[in-house]
Amino acid sequence: MKEAEVKALLVDPMNNSPVILLKDRNSTKAMPIWIGEAEAMSIALELQGQSFPRPLSHDLMKRLLEALGGTLERVVISNLKEGTFYATLYVRTPTGELKEIDARPSDSVALALRTRSPIYIADEVFEQSAIESPFAEEEKFHEFVDRELRLSEFRKRAQSS
């Protein structure tokens, strides 16, 4: 199972549809999932730290979970059938029971972002649909900068020049 993060929310220029890009935290590969506009707006608002005056559907789901004493332990993009992704919500009840709930990936991701729950992708699903992340080179550059080029080193070099 791959742990993933929402790397980007994009628009497919071919059909003008929103796409979330879920990146494997341990590789340079990512998985695109085409989603609806309402879910894209909900995800975008959460990624930007914004909210509506009234709760959106995913805010309501989070509030219901909290009010009933449940917690979202994780989300798993669990299957891919005939071009459609499937997800499973793993919800812990107040009695400790773990419930598996079938859900759409877009709703699952929106809820996971709100509850700060981890997102996973089943290995076989990832292998079928992963692409090289369009952000791979940028990430390698940032890793190099973080590892090799420290701000303190720049200051030392600037002062000695």
Short mmCIF file of C-alpha atoms in Angstrom, two decimals:
data_model
loop_
_atom_site.label_atom_id
_atom_site.label_comp_id
_atom_site.label_asym_id
_atom_site.label_seq_id
_atom_site.Cartn_x
_atom_site.Cartn_y
_atom_site.Cartn_z
CA MET A 1 0.00 0.00 0.00
CA LYS A 2 1.30 3.46 -0.94
CA GLU A 3 0.84 6.46 1.34
CA ALA A 4 -0.19 9.40 -0.80
CA GLU A 5 -0.60 13.14 -0.57
CA VAL A 6 -2.61 15.56 -2.65
CA LYS A 7 0.11 17.07 -4.80
CA ALA A 8 -2.05 19.19 -7.07
CA LEU A 9 -5.53 20.03 -8.18
CA LEU A 10 -5.47 20.60 -11.93
CA VAL A 11 -7.80 21.03 -14.88
CA ASP A 12 -7.52 18.57 -17.77
CA PRO A 13 -7.21 20.81 -20.85
CA MET A 14 -8.69 18.10 -23.10
CA ASN A 15 -12.10 18.03 -21.44
CA ASN A 16 -11.93 20.88 -18.91
CA SER A 17 -12.45 18.43 -16.02
CA PRO A 18 -10.82 18.76 -12.59
CA VAL A 19 -8.12 16.23 -11.73
CA ILE A 20 -6.51 15.54 -8.36
CA LEU A 21 -2.95 14.30 -8.46
CA LEU A 22 -2.17 11.92 -5.59
CA LYS A 23 1.59 11.50 -5.18
CA ASP A 24 3.23 8.50 -3.55
CA ARG A 25 5.20 9.92 -0.61
CA ASN A 26 8.08 7.52 -1.28
CA SER A 27 8.58 7.85 -5.03
CA THR A 28 8.36 10.29 -7.89
CA LYS A 29 5.17 8.70 -9.21
CA ALA A 30 1.67 10.07 -8.90
CA MET A 31 -1.85 8.98 -9.77
CA PRO A 32 -4.38 11.27 -11.46
CA ILE A 33 -8.07 10.93 -10.64
CA TRP A 34 -10.69 12.88 -12.57
CA ILE A 35 -13.32 14.31 -10.23
CA GLY A 36 -16.45 16.46 -10.29
CA GLU A 37 -16.45 20.23 -10.01
CA ALA A 38 -18.19 20.35 -6.62
CA GLU A 39 -15.64 17.97 -5.09
CA ALA A 40 -12.80 19.92 -6.72
CA MET A 41 -14.10 23.13 -5.16
CA SER A 42 -14.38 21.46 -1.77
CA ILE A 43 -10.83 20.09 -1.99
CA ALA A 44 -9.47 23.43 -3.22
CA LEU A 45 -11.09 25.33 -0.36
CA GLU A 46 -9.57 22.94 2.18
CA LEU A 47 -6.12 23.05 0.56
CA GLN A 48 -6.24 26.86 0.68
CA GLY A 49 -7.50 26.94 4.27
CA GLN A 50 -10.72 28.67 3.29
CA SER A 51 -14.28 27.91 4.31
CA PHE A 52 -17.86 28.79 3.47
CA PRO A 53 -20.15 30.50 6.00
CA ARG A 54 -22.32 27.35 5.94
CA PRO A 55 -20.90 23.81 5.96
CA LEU A 56 -20.31 22.07 2.65
CA SER A 57 -21.10 18.35 2.34
CA HIS A 58 -17.61 17.28 3.41
CA ASP A 59 -17.67 19.65 6.38
CA LEU A 60 -21.00 18.10 7.34
CA MET A 61 -19.52 14.58 7.06
CA LYS A 62 -16.68 15.60 9.36
CA ARG A 63 -19.10 17.11 11.88
CA LEU A 64 -21.28 13.99 11.81
CA LEU A 65 -18.26 11.77 12.46
CA GLU A 66 -17.21 13.95 15.39
CA ALA A 67 -20.74 14.23 16.82
CA LEU A 68 -21.14 10.45 16.76
CA GLY A 69 -17.72 9.89 18.33
CA GLY A 70 -16.16 8.29 15.28
CA THR A 71 -12.78 8.96 13.74
CA LEU A 72 -11.61 8.54 10.18
CA GLU A 73 -8.50 6.41 10.55
CA ARG A 74 -7.55 6.30 6.89
CA VAL A 75 -8.78 6.43 3.34
CA VAL A 76 -7.75 3.81 0.79
CA ILE A 77 -8.14 4.14 -2.96
CA SER A 78 -8.89 0.45 -3.12
CA ASN A 79 -9.94 -0.54 -6.61
CA LEU A 80 -10.04 0.41 -10.26
CA LYS A 81 -12.77 -1.18 -12.39
CA GLU A 82 -13.49 -0.22 -15.99
CA GLY A 83 -11.83 3.17 -15.55
CA THR A 84 -13.64 3.98 -12.29
CA PHE A 85 -11.75 4.34 -9.02
CA TYR A 86 -13.24 3.08 -5.76
CA ALA A 87 -12.28 4.08 -2.24
CA THR A 88 -12.87 2.79 1.26
CA LEU A 89 -13.22 4.89 4.39
CA TYR A 90 -11.97 3.20 7.56
CA VAL A 91 -13.98 4.66 10.44
CA ARG A 92 -13.32 3.79 14.09
CA THR A 93 -16.51 3.80 16.17
CA PRO A 94 -16.65 4.87 19.84
CA THR A 95 -16.78 1.18 20.80
CA GLY A 96 -13.51 0.54 18.95
CA GLU A 97 -15.02 -1.28 16.00
CA LEU A 98 -13.48 -0.50 12.61
CA LYS A 99 -16.09 0.05 9.89
CA GLU A 100 -15.30 -0.06 6.17
CA ILE A 101 -17.45 2.29 4.11
CA ASP A 102 -17.51 2.33 0.31
CA ALA A 103 -17.00 5.85 -1.06
CA ARG A 104 -15.92 7.80 -4.10
CA PRO A 105 -12.24 8.79 -4.09
CA SER A 106 -13.07 12.49 -4.46
CA ASP A 107 -15.31 12.49 -1.37
CA SER A 108 -12.78 10.35 0.49
CA VAL A 109 -9.92 12.74 -0.25
CA ALA A 110 -12.01 15.79 0.67
CA LEU A 111 -12.93 14.19 4.00
CA ALA A 112 -9.37 12.98 4.66
CA LEU A 113 -8.04 16.51 4.17
CA ARG A 114 -10.57 17.89 6.65
CA THR A 115 -9.86 15.25 9.29
CA ARG A 116 -6.09 15.18 8.66
CA SER A 117 -6.37 11.44 7.98
CA PRO A 118 -3.84 9.56 5.85
CA ILE A 119 -4.61 8.65 2.25
CA TYR A 120 -3.39 5.33 0.86
CA ILE A 121 -3.53 3.72 -2.56
CA ALA A 122 -3.64 -0.06 -3.01
CA ASP A 123 -0.46 -1.25 -4.74
CA GLU A 124 -2.26 -2.87 -7.68
CA VAL A 125 -4.34 0.28 -8.29
CA PHE A 126 -1.23 2.45 -8.17
CA GLU A 127 0.68 0.17 -10.55
CA GLN A 128 -2.18 0.30 -13.08
CA SER A 129 -2.61 4.05 -13.12
CA ALA A 130 0.51 5.81 -11.82
CA ILE A 131 2.46 8.24 -13.96
CA GLU A 132 5.75 10.01 -13.41
CA SER A 133 4.87 13.08 -11.36
CA PRO A 134 5.07 16.28 -13.40
CA PHE A 135 6.58 17.78 -10.25
CA ALA A 136 9.37 15.17 -9.94
CA GLU A 137 12.18 17.43 -11.19
CA GLU A 138 11.01 20.32 -9.01
CA GLU A 139 10.97 18.02 -5.98
CA LYS A 140 14.47 16.75 -6.74
CA PHE A 141 15.66 20.35 -6.98
CA HIS A 142 14.10 21.24 -3.61
CA GLU A 143 15.60 18.12 -2.02
CA PHE A 144 19.01 19.12 -3.37
CA VAL A 145 18.63 22.66 -2.07
CA ASP A 146 17.49 21.41 1.34
CA ARG A 147 20.30 18.90 1.56
CA GLU A 148 23.20 20.74 -0.07
CA LEU A 149 22.54 24.44 0.03
CA ARG A 150 21.84 25.67 3.51
CA LEU A 151 20.98 29.32 4.12
CA SER A 152 23.72 29.53 6.73
CA GLU A 153 26.25 28.43 4.11
CA PHE A 154 25.14 31.20 1.78
CA ARG A 155 25.57 33.73 4.57
CA LYS A 156 29.09 32.47 5.32
CA ARG A 157 30.04 32.60 1.66
CA ALA A 158 28.56 36.07 1.24
CA GLN A 159 30.41 37.39 4.28
CA SER A 160 33.74 35.92 3.18
CA SER A 161 33.45 37.39 -0.34
#
